[in-house]
PDB file of C-alpha atoms in Angstrom:
ATOM      1  CA  UNK A   1      42.463  10.553   4.652  1.00 52.00           C
ATOM      2  CA  UNK A   2      42.932   8.036   1.703  1.00 63.00           C
ATOM      3  CA  UNK A   3      39.774   7.252  -0.427  1.00 70.00           C
ATOM      4  CA  UNK A   4      40.742   5.669  -3.036  1.00 86.00           C
ATOM      5  CA  UNK A   5      39.197   2.182  -2.879  1.00 92.00           C
ATOM      6  CA  UNK A   6      41.950  -0.515  -2.210  1.00 94.00           C
ATOM      7  CA  UNK A   7      42.140  -3.547  -4.922  1.00 96.00           C
ATOM      8  CA  UNK A   8      40.652  -5.658  -2.760  1.00 96.00           C
ATOM      9  CA  UNK A   9      37.819  -3.981  -1.838  1.00 96.00           C
ATOM     10  CA  UNK A  10      37.347  -3.175  -5.943  1.00 97.00           C
ATOM     11  CA  UNK A  11      37.770  -6.843  -5.753  1.00 97.00           C
ATOM     12  CA  UNK A  12      35.004  -7.724  -2.958  1.00 97.00           C
ATOM     13  CA  UNK A  13      32.871  -4.850  -4.706  1.00 97.00           C
ATOM     14  CA  UNK A  14      33.547  -6.537  -7.982  1.00 97.00           C
ATOM     15  CA  UNK A  15      32.502  -9.908  -6.857  1.00 97.00           C
ATOM     16  CA  UNK A  16      29.305  -9.140  -5.562  1.00 97.00           C
ATOM     17  CA  UNK A  17      28.109  -7.441  -8.319  1.00 97.00           C
ATOM     18  CA  UNK A  18      28.663 -11.019 -10.519  1.00 97.00           C
ATOM     19  CA  UNK A  19      26.966 -12.926  -8.013  1.00 97.00           C
ATOM     20  CA  UNK A  20      24.064 -10.701  -8.063  1.00 97.00           C
ATOM     21  CA  UNK A  21      24.178 -10.875 -12.264  1.00 96.00           C
ATOM     22  CA  UNK A  22      24.141 -14.284 -11.727  1.00 96.00           C
ATOM     23  CA  UNK A  23      21.563 -15.067  -9.220  1.00 95.00           C
ATOM     24  CA  UNK A  24      18.907 -12.303  -9.333  1.00 95.00           C
ATOM     25  CA  UNK A  25      19.026 -10.562 -12.978  1.00 93.00           C
ATOM     26  CA  UNK A  26      16.231  -8.851 -14.276  1.00 92.00           C
ATOM     27  CA  UNK A  27      14.199 -12.291 -15.584  1.00 92.00           C
ATOM     28  CA  UNK A  28      14.663 -13.278 -11.677  1.00 92.00           C
ATOM     29  CA  UNK A  29      13.675 -10.391 -10.518  1.00 92.00           C
ATOM     30  CA  UNK A  30      10.449  -9.544 -12.956  1.00 92.00           C
ATOM     31  CA  UNK A  31       9.710 -13.220 -12.188  1.00 91.00           C
ATOM     32  CA  UNK A  32       9.241 -12.717  -8.273  1.00 89.00           C
ATOM     33  CA  UNK A  33       7.544  -9.159  -8.689  1.00 87.00           C
ATOM     34  CA  UNK A  34       5.054 -10.728 -11.499  1.00 87.00           C
ATOM     35  CA  UNK A  35       4.659 -14.234 -10.529  1.00 86.00           C
ATOM     36  CA  UNK A  36       6.562 -16.285  -7.729  1.00 82.00           C
ATOM     37  CA  UNK A  37       5.824 -14.502  -5.262  1.00 88.00           C
ATOM     38  CA  UNK A  38       7.263 -16.157  -1.874  1.00 91.00           C
ATOM     39  CA  UNK A  39       5.876 -15.569   1.919  1.00 92.00           C
ATOM     40  CA  UNK A  40       7.756 -12.488   2.777  1.00 94.00           C
ATOM     41  CA  UNK A  41       8.892 -12.181  -0.448  1.00 94.00           C
ATOM     42  CA  UNK A  42      12.404 -13.982   0.224  1.00 96.00           C
ATOM     43  CA  UNK A  43      13.332 -16.415  -1.819  1.00 94.00           C
ATOM     44  CA  UNK A  44      15.289 -18.560   0.808  1.00 95.00           C
ATOM     45  CA  UNK A  45      17.568 -20.592  -2.101  1.00 94.00           C
ATOM     46  CA  UNK A  46      18.757 -17.192  -2.644  1.00 95.00           C
ATOM     47  CA  UNK A  47      18.903 -16.030   0.726  1.00 97.00           C
ATOM     48  CA  UNK A  48      21.411 -19.132   1.319  1.00 97.00           C
ATOM     49  CA  UNK A  49      24.096 -18.417  -1.599  1.00 97.00           C
ATOM     50  CA  UNK A  50      23.846 -14.689  -0.030  1.00 97.00           C
ATOM     51  CA  UNK A  51      24.321 -16.327   3.608  1.00 97.00           C
ATOM     52  CA  UNK A  52      27.359 -18.605   1.258  1.00 96.00           C
ATOM     53  CA  UNK A  53      28.843 -15.056   0.024  1.00 96.00           C
ATOM     54  CA  UNK A  54      29.178 -14.117   3.676  1.00 96.00           C
ATOM     55  CA  UNK A  55      26.843 -10.625   3.528  1.00 97.00           C
ATOM     56  CA  UNK A  56      25.556 -11.768   6.373  1.00 98.00           C
ATOM     57  CA  UNK A  57      28.780 -12.875   8.746  1.00 97.00           C
ATOM     58  CA  UNK A  58      31.003 -10.292   6.851  1.00 97.00           C
ATOM     59  CA  UNK A  59      31.656  -7.747   9.856  1.00 97.00           C
ATOM     60  CA  UNK A  60      32.122 -10.520  12.451  1.00 96.00           C
ATOM     61  CA  UNK A  61      35.415 -11.522  13.481  1.00 95.00           C
ATOM     62  CA  UNK A  62      37.140 -14.543  11.556  1.00 94.00           C
ATOM     63  CA  UNK A  63      37.609 -16.189  15.516  1.00 93.00           C
ATOM     64  CA  UNK A  64      33.863 -16.079  15.320  1.00 91.00           C
ATOM     65  CA  UNK A  65      33.091 -17.342  12.026  1.00 90.00           C
ATOM     66  CA  UNK A  66      33.413 -14.397  10.210  1.00 94.00           C
ATOM     67  CA  UNK A  67      34.963 -12.807   7.603  1.00 95.00           C
ATOM     68  CA  UNK A  68      36.782 -10.185   9.511  1.00 96.00           C
ATOM     69  CA  UNK A  69      36.052  -7.123   7.291  1.00 97.00           C
ATOM     70  CA  UNK A  70      34.807  -3.289   8.422  1.00 97.00           C
ATOM     71  CA  UNK A  71      31.634  -1.292   7.815  1.00 97.00           C
ATOM     72  CA  UNK A  72      33.551  -0.116   4.903  1.00 97.00           C
ATOM     73  CA  UNK A  73      33.503  -3.518   2.871  1.00 97.00           C
ATOM     74  CA  UNK A  74      30.102  -3.729   4.242  1.00 98.00           C
ATOM     75  CA  UNK A  75      28.969  -0.966   2.471  1.00 98.00           C
ATOM     76  CA  UNK A  76      30.447  -1.845  -0.870  1.00 98.00           C
ATOM     77  CA  UNK A  77      28.568  -4.879  -1.031  1.00 98.00           C
ATOM     78  CA  UNK A  78      24.895  -3.143   0.026  1.00 98.00           C
ATOM     79  CA  UNK A  79      25.535  -0.368  -2.172  1.00 98.00           C
ATOM     80  CA  UNK A  80      25.745  -3.899  -4.609  1.00 98.00           C
ATOM     81  CA  UNK A  81      22.952  -5.205  -3.475  1.00 98.00           C
ATOM     82  CA  UNK A  82      20.832  -2.230  -3.933  1.00 98.00           C
ATOM     83  CA  UNK A  83      21.944  -1.678  -7.489  1.00 98.00           C
ATOM     84  CA  UNK A  84      20.300  -5.638  -8.263  1.00 97.00           C
ATOM     85  CA  UNK A  85      16.714  -4.517  -6.037  1.00 97.00           C
ATOM     86  CA  UNK A  86      17.352  -7.415  -3.755  1.00 97.00           C
ATOM     87  CA  UNK A  87      14.833  -8.216  -1.523  1.00 96.00           C
ATOM     88  CA  UNK A  88      14.621  -8.784   2.199  1.00 97.00           C
ATOM     89  CA  UNK A  89      15.568  -7.680   4.891  1.00 98.00           C
ATOM     90  CA  UNK A  90      19.368  -8.146   4.365  1.00 98.00           C
ATOM     91  CA  UNK A  91      20.232  -5.073   6.524  1.00 98.00           C
ATOM     92  CA  UNK A  92      18.294  -6.119   9.528  1.00 98.00           C
ATOM     93  CA  UNK A  93      19.934  -9.985   9.251  1.00 98.00           C
ATOM     94  CA  UNK A  94      23.209  -8.742   8.885  1.00 98.00           C
ATOM     95  CA  UNK A  95      23.009  -6.332  12.083  1.00 98.00           C
ATOM     96  CA  UNK A  96      21.377  -9.239  14.035  1.00 98.00           C
ATOM     97  CA  UNK A  97      24.642 -11.332  13.502  1.00 97.00           C
ATOM     98  CA  UNK A  98      26.363  -9.421  15.701  1.00 96.00           C
ATOM     99  CA  UNK A  99      23.768  -9.799  18.964  1.00 96.00           C
ATOM    100  CA  UNK A 100      24.271 -12.641  21.521  1.00 92.00           C
ATOM    101  CA  UNK A 101      22.914 -16.353  21.609  1.00 92.00           C
ATOM    102  CA  UNK A 102      21.092 -18.134  18.829  1.00 94.00           C
ATOM    103  CA  UNK A 103      19.778 -15.250  17.068  1.00 95.00           C
ATOM    104  CA  UNK A 104      23.300 -13.275  16.086  1.00 97.00           C
ATOM    105  CA  UNK A 105      24.125 -17.228  15.293  1.00 96.00           C
ATOM    106  CA  UNK A 106      21.757 -18.481  13.102  1.00 97.00           C
ATOM    107  CA  UNK A 107      21.816 -14.708  11.800  1.00 97.00           C
ATOM    108  CA  UNK A 108      25.179 -15.362  10.511  1.00 97.00           C
ATOM    109  CA  UNK A 109      25.133 -18.424   8.927  1.00 97.00           C
ATOM    110  CA  UNK A 110      21.696 -17.428   7.449  1.00 96.00           C
ATOM    111  CA  UNK A 111      19.068 -19.714   8.649  1.00 97.00           C
ATOM    112  CA  UNK A 112      16.805 -17.405  10.200  1.00 97.00           C
ATOM    113  CA  UNK A 113      15.467 -14.011   8.547  1.00 97.00           C
ATOM    114  CA  UNK A 114      15.420 -11.320  10.905  1.00 97.00           C
ATOM    115  CA  UNK A 115      13.087  -8.374  11.369  1.00 96.00           C
ATOM    116  CA  UNK A 116      13.821  -5.384  13.148  1.00 96.00           C
ATOM    117  CA  UNK A 117      11.146  -2.546  14.112  1.00 94.00           C
ATOM    118  CA  UNK A 118      11.247   0.631  16.141  1.00 91.00           C
ATOM    119  CA  UNK A 119       9.383   0.930  18.612  1.00 86.00           C
ATOM    120  CA  UNK A 120       9.004   4.393  18.866  1.00 81.00           C
ATOM    121  CA  UNK A 121       7.499   3.915  15.225  1.00 79.00           C
ATOM    122  CA  UNK A 122       4.018   4.966  14.510  1.00 77.00           C
ATOM    123  CA  UNK A 123       2.342   3.218  12.907  1.00 84.00           C
ATOM    124  CA  UNK A 124       4.569   0.155  13.002  1.00 90.00           C
ATOM    125  CA  UNK A 125       4.930  -1.176  10.290  1.00 92.00           C
ATOM    126  CA  UNK A 126       7.031  -4.614  10.395  1.00 95.00           C
ATOM    127  CA  UNK A 127       8.510  -5.555   6.514  1.00 96.00           C
ATOM    128  CA  UNK A 128       8.593  -9.351   5.257  1.00 96.00           C
ATOM    129  CA  UNK A 129       6.998 -10.674   8.411  1.00 95.00           C
ATOM    130  CA  UNK A 130       5.763 -13.968   6.954  1.00 95.00           C
ATOM    131  CA  UNK A 131       8.968 -14.929   6.065  1.00 96.00           C
ATOM    132  CA  UNK A 132      10.946 -13.322   9.327  1.00 96.00           C
ATOM    133  CA  UNK A 133      12.031 -16.662  11.877  1.00 96.00           C
ATOM    134  CA  UNK A 134      12.977 -14.034  14.657  1.00 95.00           C
ATOM    135  CA  UNK A 135      11.798  -9.996  14.709  1.00 96.00           C
ATOM    136  CA  UNK A 136      13.260  -7.793  16.816  1.00 97.00           C
ATOM    137  CA  UNK A 137      11.776  -4.566  18.244  1.00 95.00           C
ATOM    138  CA  UNK A 138      14.812  -1.712  18.658  1.00 94.00           C
ATOM    139  CA  UNK A 139      13.573   0.841  21.747  1.00 90.00           C
ATOM    140  CA  UNK A 140      15.960   3.490  23.504  1.00 88.00           C
ATOM    141  CA  UNK A 141      16.412   0.974  25.897  1.00 92.00           C
ATOM    142  CA  UNK A 142      17.405  -2.148  23.892  1.00 96.00           C
ATOM    143  CA  UNK A 143      17.339  -4.518  21.726  1.00 96.00           C
ATOM    144  CA  UNK A 144      13.846  -7.183  22.422  1.00 96.00           C
ATOM    145  CA  UNK A 145      12.838 -10.596  20.980  1.00 95.00           C
ATOM    146  CA  UNK A 146       9.445 -10.708  20.164  1.00 93.00           C
ATOM    147  CA  UNK A 147       7.522 -13.785  20.194  1.00 87.00           C
ATOM    148  CA  UNK A 148       6.189 -13.748  17.040  1.00 81.00           C
ATOM    149  CA  UNK A 149       3.042 -16.566  17.994  1.00 81.00           C
ATOM    150  CA  UNK A 150       1.831 -13.487  19.975  1.00 83.00           C
ATOM    151  CA  UNK A 151       1.615 -11.126  17.080  1.00 86.00           C
ATOM    152  CA  UNK A 152      -1.292  -9.232  16.212  1.00 87.00           C
ATOM    153  CA  UNK A 153      -0.639  -7.960  12.885  1.00 92.00           C
ATOM    154  CA  UNK A 154      -2.622  -7.080   9.244  1.00 95.00           C
ATOM    155  CA  UNK A 155      -1.104  -7.506   6.231  1.00 95.00           C
ATOM    156  CA  UNK A 156      -1.066  -3.995   4.190  1.00 95.00           C
ATOM    157  CA  UNK A 157      -2.546  -5.386   0.907  1.00 91.00           C
ATOM    158  CA  UNK A 158      -1.283  -2.502  -1.359  1.00 91.00           C
ATOM    159  CA  UNK A 159       2.428  -1.922   0.119  1.00 93.00           C
ATOM    160  CA  UNK A 160       4.438   1.036  -1.793  1.00 93.00           C
ATOM    161  CA  UNK A 161       7.451  -1.320  -2.954  1.00 95.00           C
ATOM    162  CA  UNK A 162       5.752  -5.014  -4.411  1.00 92.00           C
ATOM    163  CA  UNK A 163       9.301  -6.650  -3.168  1.00 94.00           C
ATOM    164  CA  UNK A 164       8.834  -5.189   0.371  1.00 96.00           C
ATOM    165  CA  UNK A 165       5.661  -7.059   1.986  1.00 96.00           C
ATOM    166  CA  UNK A 166       3.731  -4.523   5.329  1.00 96.00           C
ATOM    167  CA  UNK A 167       2.170  -5.903   8.505  1.00 96.00           C
ATOM    168  CA  UNK A 168       0.357  -3.460  10.586  1.00 95.00           C
ATOM    169  CA  UNK A 169       1.233  -4.488  14.035  1.00 92.00           C
ATOM    170  CA  UNK A 170      -1.021  -2.981  16.751  1.00 86.00           C
ATOM    171  CA  UNK A 171      -0.163  -3.682  19.828  1.00 83.00           C
ATOM    172  CA  UNK A 172       3.580  -4.912  20.474  1.00 82.00           C
ATOM    173  CA  UNK A 173       4.163  -7.795  23.305  1.00 83.00           C
ATOM    174  CA  UNK A 174       6.789  -7.528  25.580  1.00 83.00           C
ATOM    175  CA  UNK A 175       9.717  -9.375  24.243  1.00 89.00           C
ATOM    176  CA  UNK A 176      12.864 -10.411  25.936  1.00 92.00           C
ATOM    177  CA  UNK A 177      16.029  -8.252  26.034  1.00 95.00           C
ATOM    178  CA  UNK A 178      18.989  -9.373  24.187  1.00 95.00           C
ATOM    179  CA  UNK A 179      20.504  -6.133  24.033  1.00 96.00           C
ATOM    180  CA  UNK A 180      21.252  -2.688  26.195  1.00 96.00           C
ATOM    181  CA  UNK A 181      20.498   0.455  24.968  1.00 97.00           C
ATOM    182  CA  UNK A 182      24.689   0.600  23.805  1.00 96.00           C
ATOM    183  CA  UNK A 183      23.178  -2.512  20.914  1.00 96.00           C
ATOM    184  CA  UNK A 184      20.539  -0.449  19.896  1.00 96.00           C
ATOM    185  CA  UNK A 185      22.434   3.102  19.532  1.00 96.00           C
ATOM    186  CA  UNK A 186      25.423   1.335  17.461  1.00 96.00           C
ATOM    187  CA  UNK A 187      22.623  -1.092  15.095  1.00 97.00           C
ATOM    188  CA  UNK A 188      20.552   2.650  14.995  1.00 96.00           C
ATOM    189  CA  UNK A 189      23.978   4.296  13.089  1.00 97.00           C
ATOM    190  CA  UNK A 190      24.775   0.606  11.304  1.00 98.00           C
ATOM    191  CA  UNK A 191      21.384   0.546   9.756  1.00 98.00           C
ATOM    192  CA  UNK A 192      21.445   3.951   8.800  1.00 98.00           C
ATOM    193  CA  UNK A 193      24.926   3.739   6.676  1.00 98.00           C
ATOM    194  CA  UNK A 194      23.692   0.204   5.520  1.00 98.00           C
ATOM    195  CA  UNK A 195      20.454   1.715   3.880  1.00 98.00           C
ATOM    196  CA  UNK A 196      22.682   4.709   2.345  1.00 98.00           C
ATOM    197  CA  UNK A 197      24.838   2.326   0.471  1.00 98.00           C
ATOM    198  CA  UNK A 198      21.520   0.083  -0.606  1.00 98.00           C
ATOM    199  CA  UNK A 199      20.377   3.796  -2.046  1.00 98.00           C
ATOM    200  CA  UNK A 200      23.667   4.561  -3.103  1.00 98.00           C
ATOM    201  CA  UNK A 201      23.174   1.620  -5.703  1.00 98.00           C
ATOM    202  CA  UNK A 202      19.891   2.670  -6.600  1.00 98.00           C
ATOM    203  CA  UNK A 203      21.461   5.992  -7.525  1.00 98.00           C
ATOM    204  CA  UNK A 204      23.986   4.399 -10.100  1.00 98.00           C
ATOM    205  CA  UNK A 205      21.596   1.706 -11.398  1.00 98.00           C
ATOM    206  CA  UNK A 206      18.742   5.149 -12.297  1.00 98.00           C
ATOM    207  CA  UNK A 207      22.187   7.101 -13.779  1.00 98.00           C
ATOM    208  CA  UNK A 208      22.764   4.251 -16.059  1.00 98.00           C
ATOM    209  CA  UNK A 209      19.489   3.176 -16.588  1.00 97.00           C
ATOM    210  CA  UNK A 210      18.600   6.427 -18.102  1.00 97.00           C
ATOM    211  CA  UNK A 211      21.523   7.427 -19.769  1.00 97.00           C
ATOM    212  CA  UNK A 212      21.379   4.199 -21.263  1.00 97.00           C
ATOM    213  CA  UNK A 213      18.455   5.002 -22.752  1.00 97.00           C
ATOM    214  CA  UNK A 214      18.514   7.936 -23.333  1.00 97.00           C
ATOM    215  CA  UNK A 215      21.585   6.953 -25.871  1.00 96.00           C
ATOM    216  CA  UNK A 216      19.400   4.864 -27.653  1.00 95.00           C
ATOM    217  CA  UNK A 217      16.145   6.419 -27.691  1.00 93.00           C
ATOM    218  CA  UNK A 218      15.032   8.558 -30.775  1.00 92.00           C
ATOM    219  CA  UNK A 219      12.442  11.208 -31.513  1.00 89.00           C
ATOM    220  CA  UNK A 220      11.822  13.689 -34.133  1.00 90.00           C
ATOM    221  CA  UNK A 221      15.019  11.764 -35.577  1.00 92.00           C
ATOM    222  CA  UNK A 222      17.631  12.122 -32.830  1.00 94.00           C
ATOM    223  CA  UNK A 223      17.914  10.116 -29.936  1.00 94.00           C
ATOM    224  CA  UNK A 224      17.165  12.514 -26.977  1.00 94.00           C
ATOM    225  CA  UNK A 225      19.995  12.676 -25.041  1.00 93.00           C
ATOM    226  CA  UNK A 226      20.402  14.746 -27.480  1.00 92.00           C
ATOM    227  CA  UNK A 227      18.054  17.478 -25.888  1.00 94.00           C
ATOM    228  CA  UNK A 228      19.706  19.692 -23.096  1.00 94.00           C
ATOM    229  CA  UNK A 229      16.647  18.860 -20.640  1.00 95.00           C
ATOM    230  CA  UNK A 230      17.271  15.340 -21.096  1.00 96.00           C
ATOM    231  CA  UNK A 231      20.784  16.297 -21.128  1.00 96.00           C
ATOM    232  CA  UNK A 232      20.820  17.881 -17.831  1.00 97.00           C
ATOM    233  CA  UNK A 233      18.618  15.472 -15.932  1.00 97.00           C
ATOM    234  CA  UNK A 234      21.267  12.805 -16.876  1.00 98.00           C
ATOM    235  CA  UNK A 235      23.734  15.088 -15.470  1.00 98.00           C
ATOM    236  CA  UNK A 236      22.346  16.306 -12.333  1.00 98.00           C
ATOM    237  CA  UNK A 237      21.286  12.364 -11.340  1.00 98.00           C
ATOM    238  CA  UNK A 238      25.506  12.058 -12.040  1.00 98.00           C
ATOM    239  CA  UNK A 239      26.217  14.908 -10.030  1.00 98.00           C
ATOM    240  CA  UNK A 240      23.496  13.690  -6.695  1.00 98.00           C
ATOM    241  CA  UNK A 241      24.789   9.874  -6.975  1.00 98.00           C
ATOM    242  CA  UNK A 242      29.021  10.686  -6.598  1.00 97.00           C
ATOM    243  CA  UNK A 243      27.824  13.335  -3.867  1.00 97.00           C
ATOM    244  CA  UNK A 244      26.190  10.573  -2.249  1.00 98.00           C
ATOM    245  CA  UNK A 245      29.143   8.157  -2.956  1.00 97.00           C
ATOM    246  CA  UNK A 246      31.612  10.985  -0.511  1.00 96.00           C
ATOM    247  CA  UNK A 247      29.661  11.027   2.115  1.00 97.00           C
ATOM    248  CA  UNK A 248      28.495   6.962   2.165  1.00 98.00           C
ATOM    249  CA  UNK A 249      31.847   6.005   2.399  1.00 97.00           C
ATOM    250  CA  UNK A 250      33.017   8.633   4.766  1.00 96.00           C
ATOM    251  CA  UNK A 251      30.597   7.683   7.320  1.00 97.00           C
ATOM    252  CA  UNK A 252      31.289   3.659   6.370  1.00 97.00           C
ATOM    253  CA  UNK A 253      34.875   4.370   7.141  1.00 96.00           C
ATOM    254  CA  UNK A 254      33.945   6.562  10.125  1.00 96.00           C
ATOM    255  CA  UNK A 255      32.215   4.215  12.113  1.00 97.00           C
ATOM    256  CA  UNK A 256      35.227   1.957  11.692  1.00 96.00           C
ATOM    257  CA  UNK A 257      37.457   4.717  12.827  1.00 93.00           C
ATOM    258  CA  UNK A 258      35.601   6.981  15.080  1.00 89.00           C
ATOM    259  CA  UNK A 259      39.358   9.907  14.981  1.00 90.00           C
ATOM    260  CA  UNK A 260      38.538   9.750  11.034  1.00 89.00           C
ATOM    261  CA  UNK A 261      35.177  11.818  11.664  1.00 90.00           C
ATOM    262  CA  UNK A 262      32.532  12.816  13.757  1.00 95.00           C
ATOM    263  CA  UNK A 263      30.030   9.615  13.251  1.00 96.00           C
ATOM    264  CA  UNK A 264      27.247  12.100  14.446  1.00 97.00           C
ATOM    265  CA  UNK A 265      27.671  14.135  11.846  1.00 97.00           C
ATOM    266  CA  UNK A 266      29.024  11.597   9.134  1.00 97.00           C
ATOM    267  CA  UNK A 267      25.422   9.565  10.003  1.00 98.00           C
ATOM    268  CA  UNK A 268      22.838  11.550   9.356  1.00 98.00           C
ATOM    269  CA  UNK A 269      24.581  13.386   6.203  1.00 98.00           C
ATOM    270  CA  UNK A 270      25.187  10.164   4.363  1.00 98.00           C
ATOM    271  CA  UNK A 271      21.552   8.892   4.850  1.00 98.00           C
ATOM    272  CA  UNK A 272      19.946  12.701   4.113  1.00 98.00           C
ATOM    273  CA  UNK A 273      22.374  12.118   1.006  1.00 98.00           C
ATOM    274  CA  UNK A 274      21.497   9.256  -0.189  1.00 98.00           C
ATOM    275  CA  UNK A 275      18.126   9.334   0.408  1.00 98.00           C
ATOM    276  CA  UNK A 276      17.780  12.336  -1.700  1.00 98.00           C
ATOM    277  CA  UNK A 277      19.870  11.606  -4.146  1.00 98.00           C
ATOM    278  CA  UNK A 278      18.015   7.496  -5.281  1.00 98.00           C
ATOM    279  CA  UNK A 279      14.698   9.574  -4.381  1.00 98.00           C
ATOM    280  CA  UNK A 280      15.149  12.483  -6.780  1.00 98.00           C
ATOM    281  CA  UNK A 281      16.847  10.253  -9.071  1.00 98.00           C
ATOM    282  CA  UNK A 282      13.939   7.735  -9.073  1.00 97.00           C
ATOM    283  CA  UNK A 283      12.282  10.732  -9.938  1.00 97.00           C
ATOM    284  CA  UNK A 284      13.712  12.145 -13.323  1.00 97.00           C
ATOM    285  CA  UNK A 285      15.019   8.913 -14.378  1.00 97.00           C
ATOM    286  CA  UNK A 286      10.548   8.228 -14.690  1.00 96.00           C
ATOM    287  CA  UNK A 287      10.761  11.660 -16.914  1.00 95.00           C
ATOM    288  CA  UNK A 288      13.954  10.277 -19.014  1.00 96.00           C
ATOM    289  CA  UNK A 289      11.735   7.762 -20.032  1.00 95.00           C
ATOM    290  CA  UNK A 290       8.581   9.464 -21.094  1.00 91.00           C
ATOM    291  CA  UNK A 291       5.398   7.818 -20.783  1.00 83.00           C
ATOM    292  CA  UNK A 292       7.496   4.539 -20.918  1.00 84.00           C
ATOM    293  CA  UNK A 293       8.322   5.329 -17.341  1.00 82.00           C
ATOM    294  CA  UNK A 294       5.034   5.145 -15.784  1.00 81.00           C
ATOM    295  CA  UNK A 295       3.894   1.423 -17.461  1.00 85.00           C
ATOM    296  CA  UNK A 296       4.660  -2.029 -14.911  1.00 83.00           C
ATOM    297  CA  UNK A 297       7.079  -3.116 -17.827  1.00 85.00           C
ATOM    298  CA  UNK A 298       9.736  -0.555 -17.520  1.00 90.00           C
ATOM    299  CA  UNK A 299      11.854  -1.186 -14.246  1.00 93.00           C
ATOM    300  CA  UNK A 300      12.310   2.837 -13.008  1.00 95.00           C
ATOM    301  CA  UNK A 301       8.973   2.146 -11.082  1.00 92.00           C
ATOM    302  CA  UNK A 302      10.378  -0.081  -8.991  1.00 95.00           C
ATOM    303  CA  UNK A 303      13.963   1.343  -8.488  1.00 97.00           C
ATOM    304  CA  UNK A 304      11.902   4.235  -6.763  1.00 97.00           C
ATOM    305  CA  UNK A 305       9.512   2.257  -5.037  1.00 96.00           C
ATOM    306  CA  UNK A 306      12.439   0.467  -2.781  1.00 97.00           C
ATOM    307  CA  UNK A 307      13.856   3.899  -2.417  1.00 98.00           C
ATOM    308  CA  UNK A 308      11.034   5.703  -0.602  1.00 98.00           C
ATOM    309  CA  UNK A 309      10.593   3.031   1.318  1.00 97.00           C
ATOM    310  CA  UNK A 310      14.138   2.661   2.215  1.00 98.00           C
ATOM    311  CA  UNK A 311      13.923   6.521   2.687  1.00 97.00           C
ATOM    312  CA  UNK A 312      11.825   5.972   5.720  1.00 95.00           C
ATOM    313  CA  UNK A 313      14.254   3.183   6.930  1.00 96.00           C
ATOM    314  CA  UNK A 314      16.529   3.870  10.166  1.00 96.00           C
ATOM    315  CA  UNK A 315      15.838   7.827  10.292  1.00 92.00           C
ATOM    316  CA  UNK A 316      13.318   9.413   8.115  1.00 92.00           C
ATOM    317  CA  UNK A 317      14.437  12.982   7.048  1.00 93.00           C
ATOM    318  CA  UNK A 318      13.469  14.875  10.082  1.00 94.00           C
ATOM    319  CA  UNK A 319      15.238  12.659  12.228  1.00 94.00           C
ATOM    320  CA  UNK A 320      18.514  12.444  10.403  1.00 96.00           C
ATOM    321  CA  UNK A 321      17.898  16.375  10.133  1.00 96.00           C
ATOM    322  CA  UNK A 322      17.601  17.093  13.389  1.00 96.00           C
ATOM    323  CA  UNK A 323      19.993  15.037  14.728  1.00 95.00           C
ATOM    324  CA  UNK A 324      22.734  16.744  12.485  1.00 94.00           C
ATOM    325  CA  UNK A 325      21.381  20.082  13.610  1.00 96.00           C
ATOM    326  CA  UNK A 326      22.108  19.324  17.083  1.00 95.00           C
ATOM    327  CA  UNK A 327      25.637  18.663  16.115  1.00 94.00           C
ATOM    328  CA  UNK A 328      25.788  22.605  15.172  1.00 89.00           C
TER     329      UNK A 328
END
């Protein structure tokens, strides 16, 4: 098995990183957090631009109007999305593009913002509800489309991540079944891998931010990166990121070609290692930045809070640990 990226895959990742740097740089991120908060924290103009790049139809066949790429390429794109801290239900809308009917067509084109929640989640929290056009509920028997007008939800006043607003839903009305149990299981695995890719991007960005700060910040007449305590923190962050990268790429390849490995092992492994890399790197990055790391002006805490949110999506640590243990 060759795990080296092809030139086309490198170009894809590089091109999408350039897009993120042009269209969602730090000023736009801070503007979204501090000033211009759109409904559900989804910038419709940015959403349309993401659709034009093919983010949502990336894995659809070309005959169906898609780009015709695989999960391996999607993981590279979502790694860059995590690195840029792009807001919105990106994974849910990308997954919905593979579903039949109006929901799939609208998600693929970017005309619809699609939310996806798990029926067995307690309490049931729905992300970006004020922005989603279609809300889907995943359960073991399939995917259901919920009539939003029949939904009673209460906004959470202080969500962990300011870019991921939440609503608490007490009861879920019956919805129309639009996909079967096999589709629900497939979306869970694909969602876990793509969310792991987002976490990988966060882990890598935190490593970059910390090493750069450690090279610039001086104390006692020398840069703090010269102190072993700080140097070891940065080294550990890099190791965690690269180990997670191998696991995430392996899981993505396995979903494209199950003969390359066992998805039942690769997917939970990738999610666990990427969650660990992102959340622990967030804590270490806060230490490297010292007192500044706790202030609103420094972006480290935005990355850490997003990592905490992603760690609960498409299976939390206990769920993936149990899934992995069941394969032994």
